[in-house]
Short mmCIF file of the C-alpha atoms (twelve columns), coordinates in Angstrom:
data_MODEL
# 
_entry.id   MODEL 
# 
loop_
_atom_site.group_PDB 
_atom_site.id 
_atom_site.type_symbol 
_atom_site.label_atom_id 
_atom_site.label_alt_id 
_atom_site.label_comp_id 
_atom_site.label_asym_id 
_atom_site.label_seq_id 
_atom_site.Cartn_x 
_atom_site.Cartn_y 
_atom_site.Cartn_z 
_atom_site.pdbx_PDB_model_num 
ATOM 1   C CA . MET A 1   -13.132 -18.809 16.759  1 
ATOM 2   C CA . ASP A 2   -10.593 -17.407 14.588  1 
ATOM 3   C CA . THR A 3   -10.978 -14.168 12.815  1 
ATOM 4   C CA . ALA A 4   -9.120  -11.847 10.031  1 
ATOM 5   C CA . TRP A 5   -9.595  -9.708  7.398   1 
ATOM 6   C CA . PHE A 6   -8.677  -10.711 3.758   1 
ATOM 7   C CA . ARG A 7   -9.311  -9.324  0.605   1 
ATOM 8   C CA . HIS A 8   -11.261 -10.739 -1.284  1 
ATOM 9   C CA . PRO A 9   -12.001 -10.703 -5.454  1 
ATOM 10  C CA . ARG A 10  -15.841 -11.470 -5.384  1 
ATOM 11  C CA . LEU A 11  -16.616 -10.020 -1.838  1 
ATOM 12  C CA . GLY A 12  -16.548 -5.919  -1.174  1 
ATOM 13  C CA . GLY A 13  -13.451 -4.401  -0.018  1 
ATOM 14  C CA . LEU A 14  -12.508 -6.258  2.632   1 
ATOM 15  C CA . ALA A 15  -14.107 -9.474  4.032   1 
ATOM 16  C CA . LEU A 16  -14.138 -10.898 7.555   1 
ATOM 17  C CA . GLY A 17  -13.398 -14.423 7.463   1 
ATOM 18  C CA . ILE A 18  -14.179 -17.114 10.066  1 
ATOM 19  C CA . ALA A 19  -12.524 -20.711 11.031  1 
ATOM 20  C CA . PRO A 20  -13.451 -22.887 13.641  1 
ATOM 21  C CA . GLN A 21  -10.278 -23.566 15.818  1 
ATOM 22  C CA . ASP A 22  -10.177 -27.374 15.104  1 
ATOM 23  C CA . SER A 23  -10.232 -26.285 10.999  1 
ATOM 24  C CA . ALA A 24  -7.682  -23.728 11.263  1 
ATOM 25  C CA . ALA A 25  -4.849  -25.875 10.145  1 
ATOM 26  C CA . ALA A 26  -6.565  -25.363 6.429   1 
ATOM 27  C CA . ALA A 27  -7.321  -21.510 6.732   1 
ATOM 28  C CA . PRO A 28  -4.537  -19.138 5.082   1 
ATOM 29  C CA . TRP A 29  -4.338  -16.740 7.965   1 
ATOM 30  C CA . THR A 30  -3.619  -18.836 10.743  1 
ATOM 31  C CA . ARG A 31  0.339   -17.900 10.116  1 
ATOM 32  C CA . GLN A 32  -0.277  -14.845 9.523   1 
ATOM 33  C CA . ARG A 33  2.675   -13.683 11.738  1 
ATOM 34  C CA . GLU A 34  5.327   -15.778 9.526   1 
ATOM 35  C CA . PHE A 35  6.867   -14.623 6.201   1 
ATOM 36  C CA . ALA A 36  4.876   -16.736 3.342   1 
ATOM 37  C CA . SER A 37  8.226   -17.021 1.770   1 
ATOM 38  C CA . PRO A 38  11.628  -16.163 2.016   1 
ATOM 39  C CA . ARG A 39  11.706  -14.024 -0.408  1 
ATOM 40  C CA . PHE A 40  9.243   -11.669 1.213   1 
ATOM 41  C CA . GLU A 41  11.069  -11.860 4.650   1 
ATOM 42  C CA . ASN A 42  14.498  -10.963 2.473   1 
ATOM 43  C CA . VAL A 43  13.213  -8.190  1.662   1 
ATOM 44  C CA . TRP A 44  11.398  -7.036  4.874   1 
ATOM 45  C CA . ARG A 45  14.913  -7.435  6.712   1 
ATOM 46  C CA . ASP A 46  16.743  -5.446  3.725   1 
ATOM 47  C CA . ALA A 47  14.571  -2.236  4.779   1 
ATOM 48  C CA . ASP A 48  13.086  -2.375  8.318   1 
ATOM 49  C CA . ALA A 49  15.228  -5.262  10.059  1 
ATOM 50  C CA . ALA A 50  17.052  -2.247  11.484  1 
ATOM 51  C CA . VAL A 51  14.342  0.146   12.463  1 
ATOM 52  C CA . ALA A 52  12.972  -3.775  14.330  1 
ATOM 53  C CA . GLU A 53  16.112  -4.271  15.808  1 
ATOM 54  C CA . GLY A 54  16.785  -0.153  17.051  1 
ATOM 55  C CA . ARG A 55  19.923  0.473   14.903  1 
ATOM 56  C CA . THR A 56  18.188  3.248   13.030  1 
ATOM 57  C CA . ASN A 57  16.034  6.063   13.587  1 
ATOM 58  C CA . ARG A 58  14.131  5.989   10.718  1 
ATOM 59  C CA . SER A 59  10.383  4.745   9.855   1 
ATOM 60  C CA . TRP A 60  8.752   1.528   9.013   1 
ATOM 61  C CA . THR A 61  9.150   1.226   4.903   1 
ATOM 62  C CA . TRP A 62  6.550   -2.362  5.295   1 
ATOM 63  C CA . GLY A 63  5.901   -2.553  9.325   1 
ATOM 64  C CA . PRO A 64  7.442   -4.524  12.357  1 
ATOM 65  C CA . GLY A 65  6.414   -7.514  10.467  1 
ATOM 66  C CA . PRO A 66  3.640   -9.616  8.593   1 
ATOM 67  C CA . TRP A 67  -0.242  -9.699  9.460   1 
ATOM 68  C CA . PHE A 68  -2.139  -11.991 6.969   1 
ATOM 69  C CA . ASP A 69  -1.116  -13.330 3.886   1 
ATOM 70  C CA . TYR A 70  -2.743  -15.095 1.185   1 
ATOM 71  C CA . LYS A 71  -3.551  -17.013 -2.498  1 
ATOM 72  C CA . GLU A 72  -5.223  -13.963 -4.348  1 
ATOM 73  C CA . PHE A 73  -6.478  -14.435 -8.076  1 
ATOM 74  C CA . TYR A 74  -4.185  -12.914 -10.636 1 
ATOM 75  C CA . HIS A 75  -4.589  -13.861 -14.189 1 
ATOM 76  C CA . GLN A 76  -0.516  -14.425 -15.293 1 
ATOM 77  C CA . SER A 77  0.322   -15.951 -12.078 1 
ATOM 78  C CA . PRO A 78  0.500   -20.117 -12.177 1 
ATOM 79  C CA . ASN A 79  -2.865  -21.886 -11.534 1 
ATOM 80  C CA . GLY A 80  -4.538  -17.706 -11.739 1 
ATOM 81  C CA . LEU A 81  -3.116  -17.408 -8.231  1 
ATOM 82  C CA . ARG A 82  -0.909  -14.787 -6.620  1 
ATOM 83  C CA . GLN A 83  0.949   -14.967 -3.035  1 
ATOM 84  C CA . VAL A 84  0.322   -11.827 -1.339  1 
ATOM 85  C CA . GLN A 85  1.314   -10.786 2.175   1 
ATOM 86  C CA . TYR A 86  0.267   -7.620  4.139   1 
ATOM 87  C CA . PHE A 87  1.645   -5.600  6.035   1 
ATOM 88  C CA . ASP A 88  0.603   -2.401  8.086   1 
ATOM 89  C CA . LYS A 89  2.007   0.096   5.696   1 
ATOM 90  C CA . ALA A 90  1.923   -2.050  2.200   1 
ATOM 91  C CA . ARG A 91  1.514   -5.748  0.224   1 
ATOM 92  C CA . MET A 92  4.022   -7.560  -1.144  1 
ATOM 93  C CA . GLU A 93  2.958   -9.822  -4.101  1 
ATOM 94  C CA . ILE A 94  5.003   -12.732 -5.681  1 
ATOM 95  C CA . ASN A 95  3.172   -12.938 -9.296  1 
ATOM 96  C CA . ASN A 96  5.757   -15.754 -10.898 1 
ATOM 97  C CA . PRO A 97  7.384   -17.828 -8.414  1 
ATOM 98  C CA . ALA A 98  9.812   -19.074 -11.267 1 
ATOM 99  C CA . THR A 99  11.627  -15.728 -11.417 1 
ATOM 100 C CA . THR A 100 13.586  -13.866 -9.293  1 
ATOM 101 C CA . SER A 101 15.583  -10.906 -10.974 1 
ATOM 102 C CA . GLY A 102 15.511  -7.519  -10.092 1 
ATOM 103 C CA . PRO A 103 16.427  -5.251  -7.047  1 
ATOM 104 C CA . LEU A 104 13.855  -7.309  -4.953  1 
ATOM 105 C CA . ALA A 105 13.759  -10.960 -6.059  1 
ATOM 106 C CA . ASP A 106 10.073  -10.229 -8.434  1 
ATOM 107 C CA . VAL A 107 8.723   -9.354  -5.179  1 
ATOM 108 C CA . THR A 108 6.433   -6.266  -6.191  1 
ATOM 109 C CA . ASN A 109 5.118   -3.681  -3.565  1 
ATOM 110 C CA . GLY A 110 2.053   -3.542  -5.828  1 
ATOM 111 C CA . LEU A 111 -0.705  -0.686  -6.431  1 
ATOM 112 C CA . LEU A 112 -3.054  -1.324  -3.039  1 
ATOM 113 C CA . PRO A 113 -3.302  2.203   -2.991  1 
ATOM 114 C CA . VAL A 114 -4.141  2.758   -6.164  1 
ATOM 115 C CA . GLU A 115 -6.760  0.121   -6.089  1 
ATOM 116 C CA . LEU A 116 -8.302  1.493   -2.399  1 
ATOM 117 C CA . VAL A 117 -8.717  4.936   -4.212  1 
ATOM 118 C CA . SER A 118 -9.965  4.249   -7.237  1 
ATOM 119 C CA . GLY A 119 -11.539 1.319   -6.837  1 
ATOM 120 C CA . ARG A 120 -10.494 -1.014  -9.374  1 
ATOM 121 C CA . LEU A 121 -9.442  -4.325  -8.308  1 
ATOM 122 C CA . LYS A 122 -6.806  -5.878  -10.862 1 
ATOM 123 C CA . LEU A 123 -6.967  -9.268  -11.436 1 
ATOM 124 C CA . GLY A 124 -4.279  -9.116  -13.656 1 
ATOM 125 C CA . ASP A 125 -1.844  -6.940  -15.578 1 
ATOM 126 C CA . GLY A 126 -4.198  -6.316  -18.986 1 
ATOM 127 C CA . THR A 127 -6.663  -3.540  -18.803 1 
ATOM 128 C CA . GLY A 128 -9.599  -5.307  -19.596 1 
ATOM 129 C CA . PRO A 129 -13.074 -5.837  -17.502 1 
ATOM 130 C CA . ASP A 130 -11.627 -9.392  -16.915 1 
ATOM 131 C CA . GLN A 131 -8.577  -8.207  -15.159 1 
ATOM 132 C CA . ASN A 132 -10.128 -5.196  -13.547 1 
ATOM 133 C CA . GLU A 133 -13.381 -5.524  -11.139 1 
ATOM 134 C CA . GLN A 134 -14.305 -1.711  -10.702 1 
ATOM 135 C CA . ARG A 135 -16.051 -1.222  -7.589  1 
ATOM 136 C CA . GLU A 136 -16.224 1.600   -5.502  1 
ATOM 137 C CA . PRO A 137 -13.193 4.013   -3.469  1 
ATOM 138 C CA . ALA A 138 -12.519 2.596   -0.164  1 
ATOM 139 C CA . LEU A 139 -14.789 4.573   2.093   1 
ATOM 140 C CA . LEU A 140 -11.721 3.811   5.662   1 
ATOM 141 C CA . PRO A 141 -9.610  6.606   6.610   1 
ATOM 142 C CA . VAL A 142 -5.948  6.536   5.373   1 
ATOM 143 C CA . ALA A 143 -4.563  7.199   8.504   1 
ATOM 144 C CA . GLY A 144 -5.058  7.525   11.968  1 
ATOM 145 C CA . ASP A 145 -7.944  5.421   14.413  1 
ATOM 146 C CA . PRO A 146 -10.861 3.005   13.054  1 
ATOM 147 C CA . GLN A 147 -13.794 5.032   11.071  1 
ATOM 148 C CA . SER A 148 -15.789 4.839   14.194  1 
ATOM 149 C CA . GLU A 149 -13.128 7.041   16.671  1 
ATOM 150 C CA . ASN A 150 -12.703 8.856   13.742  1 
ATOM 151 C CA . LEU A 151 -15.188 10.495  12.079  1 
ATOM 152 C CA . ASP A 152 -13.642 13.529  10.392  1 
ATOM 153 C CA . ALA A 153 -11.256 12.091  8.962   1 
ATOM 154 C CA . PRO A 154 -10.033 11.687  4.778   1 
ATOM 155 C CA . THR A 155 -11.273 8.581   3.452   1 
ATOM 156 C CA . TYR A 156 -9.409  6.835   0.415   1 
ATOM 157 C CA . ALA A 157 -12.495 7.568   -1.330  1 
ATOM 158 C CA . SER A 158 -11.178 11.259  -0.669  1 
ATOM 159 C CA . PHE A 159 -8.298  11.218  -2.747  1 
ATOM 160 C CA . ARG A 160 -10.045 10.180  -5.964  1 
ATOM 161 C CA . SER A 161 -10.302 13.465  -7.614  1 
ATOM 162 C CA . VAL A 162 -6.545  14.783  -7.072  1 
ATOM 163 C CA . ALA A 163 -4.266  11.013  -6.639  1 
ATOM 164 C CA . THR A 164 -3.229  9.451   -10.475 1 
ATOM 165 C CA . SER A 165 -5.152  7.248   -11.237 1 
ATOM 166 C CA . ASP A 166 -7.070  6.827   -14.326 1 
ATOM 167 C CA . ASN A 167 -8.793  10.484  -13.318 1 
ATOM 168 C CA . GLY A 168 -5.607  12.202  -15.548 1 
ATOM 169 C CA . TYR A 169 -5.301  14.374  -12.850 1 
ATOM 170 C CA . LYS A 170 -2.140  15.972  -13.069 1 
ATOM 171 C CA . ASP A 171 -1.058  18.797  -10.770 1 
ATOM 172 C CA . GLN A 172 1.489   21.689  -12.022 1 
ATOM 173 C CA . ASN A 173 5.184   22.042  -10.722 1 
ATOM 174 C CA . LYS A 174 5.731   23.595  -7.566  1 
ATOM 175 C CA . VAL A 175 9.136   22.560  -6.411  1 
ATOM 176 C CA . GLY A 176 10.780  25.272  -4.604  1 
ATOM 177 C CA . GLN A 177 7.041   26.604  -2.589  1 
ATOM 178 C CA . ARG A 178 5.900   24.954  0.402   1 
ATOM 179 C CA . VAL A 179 2.928   22.529  0.851   1 
ATOM 180 C CA . GLY A 180 0.237   23.914  3.185   1 
ATOM 181 C CA . ALA A 181 -2.462  22.097  1.669   1 
ATOM 182 C CA . THR A 182 -5.267  19.818  3.504   1 
ATOM 183 C CA . LEU A 183 -7.427  17.842  2.244   1 
ATOM 184 C CA . GLY A 184 -10.889 17.233  3.674   1 
ATOM 185 C CA . LYS A 185 -13.045 13.778  4.138   1 
ATOM 186 C CA . ASP A 186 -15.171 15.207  1.110   1 
ATOM 187 C CA . GLY A 187 -12.407 16.283  -0.984  1 
ATOM 188 C CA . ALA A 188 -12.444 19.632  -0.375  1 
ATOM 189 C CA . ILE A 189 -8.835  20.969  -0.947  1 
ATOM 190 C CA . GLY A 190 -7.955  23.590  1.533   1 
ATOM 191 C CA . PHE A 191 -4.570  25.458  2.888   1 
ATOM 192 C CA . ARG A 192 -3.273  26.169  6.531   1 
ATOM 193 C CA . GLN A 193 -0.021  28.298  6.576   1 
ATOM 194 C CA . ASP A 194 1.159   26.520  10.248  1 
ATOM 195 C CA . LEU A 195 1.855   23.213  8.236   1 
ATOM 196 C CA . ALA A 196 3.984   24.939  5.282   1 
ATOM 197 C CA . GLU A 197 5.648   26.566  8.137   1 
ATOM 198 C CA . GLN A 198 7.006   23.125  9.375   1 
ATOM 199 C CA . ARG A 199 10.408  21.792  8.357   1 
ATOM 200 C CA . GLY A 200 10.298  19.780  5.576   1 
ATOM 201 C CA . THR A 201 7.434   21.259  3.981   1 
ATOM 202 C CA . ASP A 202 9.301   22.749  1.034   1 
ATOM 203 C CA . ILE A 203 8.296   20.758  -2.505  1 
ATOM 204 C CA . ALA A 204 12.385  19.133  -3.246  1 
ATOM 205 C CA . VAL A 205 11.045  16.772  -6.607  1 
ATOM 206 C CA . TYR A 206 7.940   17.150  -9.405  1 
ATOM 207 C CA . GLU A 207 7.305   13.818  -10.639 1 
ATOM 208 C CA . SER A 208 6.092   14.530  -14.277 1 
ATOM 209 C CA . VAL A 209 4.885   11.127  -14.831 1 
ATOM 210 C CA . THR A 210 2.173   10.973  -12.095 1 
ATOM 211 C CA . GLY A 211 2.366   14.566  -11.970 1 
ATOM 212 C CA . HIS A 212 3.082   14.867  -8.073  1 
ATOM 213 C CA . ASN A 213 4.304   17.317  -6.170  1 
ATOM 214 C CA . VAL A 214 6.584   15.688  -3.522  1 
ATOM 215 C CA . PRO A 215 7.778   17.175  -0.281  1 
ATOM 216 C CA . ARG A 216 11.449  17.194  1.087   1 
ATOM 217 C CA . VAL A 217 10.238  15.074  4.004   1 
ATOM 218 C CA . PHE A 218 9.079   12.779  1.970   1 
ATOM 219 C CA . ASN A 219 11.919  12.559  -0.696  1 
ATOM 220 C CA . ASP A 220 14.207  12.294  2.187   1 
ATOM 221 C CA . PHE A 221 12.227  8.983   3.383   1 
ATOM 222 C CA . ARG A 222 11.780  7.207   -0.139  1 
ATOM 223 C CA . ASN A 223 16.083  8.258   -0.637  1 
ATOM 224 C CA . GLY A 224 17.664  7.030   2.722   1 
ATOM 225 C CA . GLY A 225 16.684  3.426   2.681   1 
ATOM 226 C CA . PRO A 226 18.890  0.849   1.351   1 
ATOM 227 C CA . ILE A 227 17.225  -0.315  -0.924  1 
ATOM 228 C CA . PRO A 228 16.242  1.070   -4.598  1 
ATOM 229 C CA . ALA A 229 12.606  3.608   -3.938  1 
ATOM 230 C CA . ILE A 230 11.594  3.001   -7.126  1 
ATOM 231 C CA . ALA A 231 11.432  -0.738  -6.053  1 
ATOM 232 C CA . ALA A 232 10.072  -0.676  -2.906  1 
ATOM 233 C CA . PHE A 233 7.762   2.389   -3.541  1 
ATOM 234 C CA . GLY A 234 7.088   2.945   -7.132  1 
ATOM 235 C CA . LEU A 235 6.327   6.828   -8.574  1 
ATOM 236 C CA . PRO A 236 5.344   9.152   -5.795  1 
# 
């Protein structure tokens, strides 16, 4: 049997879909290693083809390639469905196939981390409950091994009190200072001087809209790629 994880707006978190092999042609995950749209592939190539081919030493923006695509409910999209594709590090979306404006031809990078941290599943552009389904924040490790092997790692839920979503949190401007803050799985903030002494941890930018301080290493990565940072990553 073929199995795949997918985001379903009526099921909690990620749901496991199982399809018999003889019906795999009709399953949404059967071509998960292929690009669901040439527009997705063009955006990926602009950012990550050079990484895949060894022509640059920068890290991935999206990842080595797509691993899953699906049609997800979205109120403003044709027939209420939008095309999405998931990568190791992000999700791409085409909300309206008829429009191709902007630096990424109207491919959006989405706010998947906001959904995972806040627990608020976006089903449209609106602010009402018909287009925002509130759930619990995701209890999945942000990075590293799976939860079963990574019991003490912070989850997306750990960031709810310090990540700007709907909580009104904004940090003070700390440009010029160094980052040594730590975050525990329980959301507790600590400090490690040895981390603050690492190269690239000096804060280079303060984003006043989100209230986030951006260390130099992340700011350099955001702005060092071949596509506009605001289009690929949004506001930090």
